[in-house]
Amino acid sequence: MKNNLYITLFAAAAFGFASCGNDLDMYMVDDTVGLLNSGLVEAAVYTGNEDPTSIYVMKAGKGFSSASASIAVDQTVLADYNSLSSTITKIAELPEDCYTISVADVKFSAEDYRLPFEIKWNRDRLEEVLAENPNQGVPLRMTVQTDAAVDESRLTTIIKPVLDVPYVSLERYNLVTGVMPTRDDAEEIELYFKVTSNFIAQRDITFDIEIDPTLVEDYNTANGTAYKVLPEESYTIDTTGEIKQHLNSNYFHMTLKRSVLVPDGAPTLFGDYILPVRLSSISSSQLNPEKSVMLYAISIAATKVDKAKWSVIDCNSSLLDDPDATDAEKANNGPDALIDGTTTKFWRSIYRTPQDLPYYATIDFGRMTAVSRVGFEIPASSNKRYANSKAGYVELSEDGVNWTKVGDWTAPSVATQSVEFDVTPTTARYMKFVITEAFKKMTGSGIKNGNSTAIGEISVWGEIATWLDNGSEGEE
């Protein structure tokens, strides 16, 4: 009984498979043979290479039929094309000494679906002929011997050779915007860059990659930028690669070491960097001179540091300390206005009592902070008339006692709304912002201090030094 069941199931399955096969056969078309590209076809012919041009014939359909086909020059194809009313440019027949049909016959098995005819070119002769008239071509007609159907509309073609230079290039070139690593990224970031050719390689093509720091200097000079060369210890990169035969591209690999630029236990190396990559040599063909250099830009931008724990602990010139100032004048104009997050309130120096420069304000960040940039804004709206700060410097300190000068600043004009400037990257708890020079001697009702000035807000860019044991110092 069990054997009979197995036989019945097998017969049912066999019938099902046969039915599926019949259904597929029902909806598939019979084999049809024709050229892949008919009509006028431009074919790139690369100088210095020996690769032929392939003219593909296709057999599409059920795949049950074999076929053979041949191709030959036929001047009537050219005459028919040139007689078309839509033809704007007439095509002349290319002289026979410019080419050879090296593969004129193909034979399809039932399984084949695409085979090529081939034309080999006499490139030196071709260059001479096309220099006189670039609108020349080889008129071809295909004949087919087969039981399959023939696509009568796809039996003729005119191959118009176009001379080209076989270039190898970087896919991405000139200045390229790259990654912006952060502490959230993996310690190593894997990157891949493509080398491409404008032709199919007939043999393996090896290429070499080099890092050329002079490219960064040249770019900065030409564009007024200040990129730095990416530090050598922050990356590894492949220096050789290969485009394999029958392909037209391949990749080279780079590993960016995030942990060097954005270390877990030290300040971030904020800045704008370039990895200057040059495709320096190849084993055959030619380098594209316009696409052989990539300036891969890596930016690590500092953000404004939160001021929630900031306080002004010292200021040697404050309207609050001016004995002749009124209570109304002192309102909203004390040192705390330097860090309150708005320029509507602003710090104003003593102005009813004479006082010499420099002026300074000492700020406690409340915790150790890595500082790479400092800036200030002048008071908002009509209060900008009090702005008069022309130049000064910034000092940083870990303990509030020992100070290091990290940068100078100069305002472009008295009306400049905001001034920002890079400083030597430093980790500190305290900052002393110093004003050493004013734009003009202030005059007016009640003004006895010609050096008086005002600032709306002071900011720094960098990051809280959370990696330090005392990074939480000052927190409650």
XYZ file of C-alpha atoms in Angstrom:
476
model
C 0.000 0.000 0.000
C 2.818 2.430 0.943
C 4.623 1.744 -2.367
C 1.453 2.507 -4.314
C 1.145 5.824 -2.456
C 4.712 6.796 -3.340
C 4.132 5.958 -7.002
C 0.943 8.022 -7.041
C 2.680 11.043 -5.451
C 5.638 10.802 -7.831
C 3.322 10.671 -10.839
C 1.422 13.714 -9.580
C 4.648 15.663 -9.035
C 5.969 14.723 -12.472
C 2.709 15.847 -14.032
C 2.946 19.146 -12.120
C 6.477 19.798 -13.333
C 5.505 18.973 -16.880
C 2.550 21.321 -16.621
C 4.798 24.134 -15.364
C 7.202 23.515 -18.245
C 4.342 23.626 -20.715
C 3.059 26.847 -19.193
C 6.501 28.490 -19.455
C 6.820 27.309 -23.038
C 3.381 28.706 -23.804
C 4.302 32.247 -22.699
C 7.857 32.440 -24.123
C 8.471 33.632 -27.689
C 10.361 31.658 -30.294
C 14.061 32.351 -30.768
C 14.790 35.538 -32.734
C 18.183 36.604 -34.105
C 19.277 40.198 -34.701
C 22.072 42.691 -34.065
C 22.196 44.191 -30.582
C 22.720 47.673 -32.024
C 21.527 48.543 -35.506
C 21.664 51.802 -37.450
C 24.516 54.289 -36.964
C 26.696 53.216 -34.037
C 29.651 55.249 -32.731
C 32.529 53.030 -31.594
C 35.335 54.415 -29.456
C 38.737 53.411 -30.831
C 41.479 54.036 -28.290
C 44.878 55.201 -29.512
C 47.781 53.110 -28.296
C 45.556 50.071 -27.657
C 45.098 47.015 -29.858
C 41.649 45.974 -28.644
C 39.064 45.315 -31.381
C 35.518 46.633 -31.607
C 32.849 44.035 -30.880
C 29.551 44.001 -32.794
C 27.151 41.782 -30.901
C 24.456 39.569 -32.413
C 21.711 38.385 -30.056
C 19.555 35.264 -29.998
C 16.613 35.810 -27.698
C 13.654 33.572 -26.900
C 13.067 30.029 -25.683
C 16.641 28.993 -26.391
C 15.730 25.830 -28.293
C 17.329 26.776 -31.626
C 20.871 26.910 -32.966
C 21.912 29.457 -35.569
C 24.857 30.732 -37.571
C 25.419 34.266 -38.831
C 27.947 36.185 -40.892
C 28.591 39.855 -41.480
C 30.077 41.690 -44.483
C 30.484 45.185 -45.893
C 27.468 46.313 -47.913
C 27.541 49.748 -49.572
C 23.744 49.734 -50.016
C 23.410 50.027 -46.229
C 25.264 53.324 -46.387
C 23.303 54.533 -49.389
C 20.000 53.733 -47.673
C 21.066 55.569 -44.525
C 22.247 58.688 -46.380
C 18.999 58.796 -48.360
C 16.880 59.183 -45.238
C 15.322 62.639 -45.015
C 16.097 62.745 -41.280
C 19.830 62.270 -41.855
C 21.556 65.587 -41.213
C 25.171 64.476 -41.525
C 26.068 62.214 -44.438
C 28.401 59.317 -43.662
C 31.164 58.378 -46.105
C 32.481 54.836 -46.477
C 35.673 54.245 -44.513
C 38.589 53.076 -46.698
C 39.296 49.338 -46.464
C 42.906 49.855 -45.339
C 41.623 51.354 -42.049
C 40.200 48.091 -40.704
C 39.843 44.323 -40.940
C 36.785 42.257 -40.056
C 38.685 39.757 -37.943
C 35.610 37.749 -36.841
C 32.991 37.654 -39.608
C 31.168 34.418 -38.671
C 29.545 33.221 -35.461
C 27.670 30.047 -34.580
C 25.076 29.776 -31.798
C 24.383 26.626 -29.885
C 20.910 26.277 -28.420
C 22.216 27.744 -25.125
C 24.114 30.760 -26.557
C 22.383 34.103 -26.518
C 25.102 36.652 -27.445
C 28.208 36.389 -29.675
C 30.476 39.073 -31.163
C 31.724 39.891 -34.626
C 34.974 41.850 -34.387
C 36.695 44.667 -36.283
C 40.407 45.328 -35.862
C 41.646 48.820 -36.646
C 44.718 50.205 -38.389
C 44.920 53.080 -35.922
C 47.661 55.079 -37.658
C 45.799 55.035 -40.973
C 42.483 55.640 -39.226
C 43.846 58.753 -37.540
C 44.910 60.191 -40.904
C 41.558 59.483 -42.549
C 39.392 60.779 -39.721
C 41.477 63.940 -39.497
C 40.227 64.811 -42.998
C 36.631 63.718 -42.428
C 35.418 62.358 -39.085
C 32.044 61.309 -40.540
C 33.065 57.964 -42.003
C 31.897 54.461 -41.193
C 31.862 50.773 -42.067
C 28.441 49.705 -43.519
C 27.636 46.113 -42.530
C 24.860 43.655 -43.260
C 24.315 40.426 -41.364
C 22.962 37.235 -42.918
C 21.523 34.472 -40.753
C 21.114 30.736 -41.333
C 18.723 29.379 -38.736
C 15.441 27.693 -38.013
C 14.753 30.548 -35.611
C 13.050 33.789 -36.587
C 15.126 36.679 -37.918
C 14.545 40.283 -36.830
C 14.620 41.910 -40.289
C 14.834 45.389 -38.707
C 18.114 44.564 -36.982
C 20.291 43.167 -39.765
C 22.297 46.268 -40.697
C 24.591 48.674 -38.914
C 27.118 51.399 -39.717
C 30.108 51.401 -37.361
C 31.465 54.956 -37.103
C 34.877 54.903 -35.381
C 35.692 57.772 -33.012
C 39.297 58.113 -31.875
C 39.733 58.562 -28.149
C 42.565 58.527 -25.620
C 42.562 55.499 -23.277
C 42.573 57.247 -19.919
C 42.782 55.872 -16.400
C 41.366 58.234 -13.768
C 40.214 58.640 -10.204
C 36.428 58.459 -10.056
C 36.408 61.277 -7.467
C 38.928 64.029 -8.098
C 39.879 67.577 -7.100
C 38.424 68.669 -3.741
C 36.128 65.976 -2.338
C 34.046 66.377 0.821
C 34.880 63.482 3.073
C 33.805 62.142 6.451
C 33.448 64.194 9.639
C 34.452 61.792 12.432
C 32.954 62.096 15.914
C 33.350 60.244 19.186
C 30.334 58.136 18.253
C 32.144 56.585 15.266
C 34.092 53.329 15.319
C 37.790 53.603 16.145
C 38.584 52.788 12.503
C 36.515 53.972 9.531
C 36.870 51.975 6.303
C 36.792 53.973 3.046
C 36.994 52.856 -0.600
C 37.884 54.906 -3.681
C 37.510 53.846 -7.306
C 40.034 53.986 -10.141
C 38.307 53.849 -13.524
C 39.193 53.582 -17.211
C 37.155 54.842 -20.161
C 37.662 51.487 -21.894
C 37.488 47.782 -21.103
C 40.934 46.544 -20.137
C 42.334 43.937 -22.511
C 44.977 43.032 -19.921
C 45.520 43.680 -16.224
C 46.427 47.322 -15.518
C 48.308 47.997 -12.287
C 48.219 51.450 -10.728
C 50.151 53.231 -7.983
C 48.830 55.665 -5.364
C 50.943 58.234 -3.526
C 50.320 60.907 -0.891
C 51.679 64.303 -1.989
C 51.579 67.006 0.756
C 52.599 69.726 -1.719
C 49.116 69.439 -3.217
C 47.645 70.898 -0.014
C 50.037 73.839 -0.027
C 49.250 74.526 -3.684
C 45.500 74.370 -3.069
C 45.678 76.725 -0.084
C 47.745 79.220 -2.053
C 45.374 79.147 -5.017
C 42.152 79.337 -2.977
C 43.044 81.305 0.148
C 42.249 78.354 2.421
C 44.077 76.969 5.438
C 43.726 73.189 5.178
C 46.210 71.047 7.083
C 47.685 67.808 5.791
C 45.977 64.824 7.422
C 48.448 63.424 9.997
C 50.233 60.294 8.752
C 49.446 58.374 11.910
C 45.687 58.869 11.396
C 45.323 56.615 8.337
C 46.636 53.732 6.269
C 46.079 53.515 2.527
C 46.702 51.054 -0.298
C 49.547 52.254 -2.500
C 48.975 49.787 -5.341
C 45.977 48.287 -7.089
C 44.888 46.606 -10.297
C 42.134 46.899 -12.889
C 41.552 43.330 -14.000
C 41.302 42.204 -17.609
C 37.795 42.642 -19.088
C 36.889 45.240 -16.421
C 37.109 49.019 -16.357
C 37.449 49.830 -12.640
C 38.673 48.714 -9.257
C 38.966 50.130 -5.748
C 41.780 51.054 -3.424
C 41.217 51.059 0.316
C 41.903 53.485 3.149
C 41.454 53.073 6.899
C 40.855 56.320 8.806
C 41.868 56.006 12.452
C 39.208 58.016 14.232
C 40.914 57.339 17.557
C 43.883 59.480 16.468
C 41.846 62.510 15.368
C 39.130 62.120 17.995
C 40.829 60.193 20.799
C 38.782 58.741 23.613
C 41.170 59.997 26.301
C 42.356 63.347 24.949
C 41.088 66.500 23.199
C 39.742 66.271 19.655
C 42.131 67.532 16.984
C 39.660 70.052 15.597
C 40.424 71.428 12.164
C 40.055 71.087 8.413
C 42.348 68.448 6.923
C 43.117 67.136 3.448
C 44.449 63.742 2.451
C 46.250 64.624 -0.832
C 45.974 61.515 -3.044
C 47.678 61.249 -6.412
C 47.214 58.481 -8.987
C 50.906 58.477 -9.816
C 51.477 55.739 -12.421
C 49.833 52.944 -14.387
C 51.267 49.954 -16.240
C 49.581 50.762 -19.571
C 47.409 53.399 -21.283
C 47.558 56.994 -20.017
C 46.796 58.879 -16.824
C 44.082 61.486 -17.175
C 45.951 64.628 -16.050
C 42.710 66.380 -15.040
C 41.463 63.485 -12.907
C 44.537 62.067 -11.244
C 44.447 64.047 -7.975
C 41.933 63.805 -5.133
C 42.006 66.202 -2.192
C 39.942 64.271 0.332
C 38.761 66.818 2.900
C 38.125 65.674 6.470
C 36.610 68.301 8.771
C 36.308 68.047 12.525
C 34.351 71.129 13.467
C 34.260 72.372 17.032
C 30.870 73.405 18.417
C 30.035 76.137 20.881
C 30.588 75.023 24.448
C 27.548 75.104 26.714
C 27.715 77.954 29.254
C 25.433 76.467 31.895
C 28.242 76.216 34.470
C 30.144 79.354 33.453
C 30.681 82.336 35.749
C 32.626 85.601 35.546
C 34.891 85.631 38.585
C 36.888 88.801 37.899
C 36.580 91.933 35.762
C 38.783 95.008 36.092
C 36.382 97.423 34.372
C 32.673 97.244 34.974
C 29.946 99.844 34.914
C 28.768 98.296 38.189
C 31.969 99.610 39.795
C 31.711 103.110 38.302
C 31.013 105.382 41.276
C 29.398 108.038 39.132
C 27.069 105.702 37.176
C 23.376 105.656 38.045
C 21.459 102.537 39.023
C 19.539 102.726 35.730
C 22.805 102.781 33.795
C 24.129 99.794 35.709
C 21.075 97.653 35.012
C 21.823 94.665 32.700
C 25.348 95.936 31.980
C 27.463 93.951 34.435
C 30.122 91.299 33.634
C 27.569 88.469 33.843
C 26.021 89.818 30.643
C 29.129 88.568 28.811
C 27.941 84.962 29.159
C 24.151 85.151 29.482
C 23.476 83.912 25.930
C 22.097 87.187 24.553
C 23.451 90.446 23.151
C 20.407 92.403 24.328
C 22.106 92.590 27.718
C 25.772 93.567 27.476
C 28.871 94.287 29.504
C 29.924 97.928 29.548
C 33.204 99.227 30.879
C 33.583 102.174 33.242
C 32.859 105.339 31.294
C 32.114 108.146 33.784
C 35.546 107.745 35.395
C 38.886 107.813 33.480
C 40.548 104.389 33.136
C 43.471 103.104 31.092
C 43.476 99.922 29.001
C 43.800 96.930 29.113
C 40.451 95.632 30.379
C 39.881 91.973 31.142
C 37.250 89.538 32.298
C 38.119 86.176 33.853
C 35.666 83.355 33.189
C 35.441 80.098 35.124
C 34.104 77.355 32.813
C 33.057 75.315 35.848
C 34.891 72.265 34.492
C 37.916 71.469 32.381
C 37.241 72.438 28.788
C 39.214 71.882 25.568
C 39.203 75.250 23.774
C 40.126 75.668 20.101
C 38.278 78.855 19.122
C 37.070 82.039 20.839
C 34.690 84.758 19.709
C 32.639 87.732 20.811
C 29.641 89.737 19.614
C 28.926 93.444 20.039
C 25.709 94.679 21.712
C 22.486 94.400 19.745
C 20.451 97.112 18.038
C 21.158 100.722 18.953
C 23.460 99.684 21.794
C 26.098 98.761 19.231
C 27.183 102.419 19.427
C 28.939 101.530 22.670
C 31.131 98.915 20.919
C 34.730 100.103 20.655
C 36.934 97.003 21.124
C 39.659 96.864 18.481
C 42.262 94.328 19.630
C 43.330 92.052 22.443
C 44.298 88.512 23.371
C 43.150 85.438 25.272
C 44.880 83.512 28.054
C 43.913 80.101 29.441
C 44.705 78.464 32.768
C 44.075 75.176 34.524
C 44.287 76.635 38.028
C 43.500 80.356 37.671
C 47.047 81.216 38.718
C 49.350 80.164 35.896
C 48.281 81.582 32.529
C 49.226 80.824 28.923
C 48.549 83.189 26.054
C 46.839 81.179 23.303
C 45.794 83.742 20.709
C 45.508 87.376 19.647
C 42.472 88.986 18.075
C 41.703 92.097 16.036
C 38.257 93.332 15.020
C 37.981 94.365 11.332
C 35.887 97.447 12.179
C 34.008 99.029 15.047
C 30.707 97.925 13.449
C 31.661 94.272 12.947
C 28.867 92.275 14.562
C 30.950 89.257 15.594
C 34.606 88.284 15.720
C 35.863 84.687 15.867
C 39.453 83.500 15.967
C 41.340 80.225 16.396
C 43.554 79.776 19.424
C 46.184 77.224 20.289
C 44.100 74.180 21.297
C 44.330 74.033 25.081
C 42.509 72.271 27.888
C 41.750 74.712 30.717
C 39.341 75.610 33.508
C 39.703 79.393 33.253
C 39.863 81.966 30.445
C 41.004 85.578 30.627
C 39.607 87.702 27.797
C 41.697 90.861 27.400
C 41.020 94.115 25.474
C 44.204 96.067 24.771
C 43.118 98.636 22.186
C 40.046 100.725 21.338
C 39.036 102.034 17.931
C 38.534 105.649 18.995
C 38.305 108.011 21.941
C 34.695 107.963 23.047
C 33.077 111.333 23.678
C 29.652 112.505 24.735
C 27.536 113.482 27.687
C 29.084 112.262 30.912
C 31.836 110.240 29.196
C 35.114 110.774 31.003
C 36.760 107.486 29.954
C 37.633 107.819 26.253
C 38.665 104.131 26.260
C 35.178 102.936 27.209
C 33.733 100.003 25.269
C 31.114 97.269 25.432
C 30.719 93.606 24.449
C 27.459 91.700 24.101
C 28.575 88.065 24.417
C 31.710 85.896 24.645
C 31.744 82.289 23.393
C 34.254 79.475 22.989
C 34.277 76.479 20.656
C 35.599 73.095 21.705
C 34.342 70.400 24.056
C 33.981 69.534 27.712
C 37.003 67.470 28.801
C 34.951 64.491 29.961
C 37.960 62.176 29.615
C 39.721 63.811 32.572
C 39.257 62.543 36.114
C 38.470 66.113 37.148
C 36.237 66.705 34.116
C 33.275 67.048 36.454
C 35.062 69.549 38.703
C 32.772 72.367 39.674
C 29.609 70.308 39.300
C 27.301 69.912 42.238
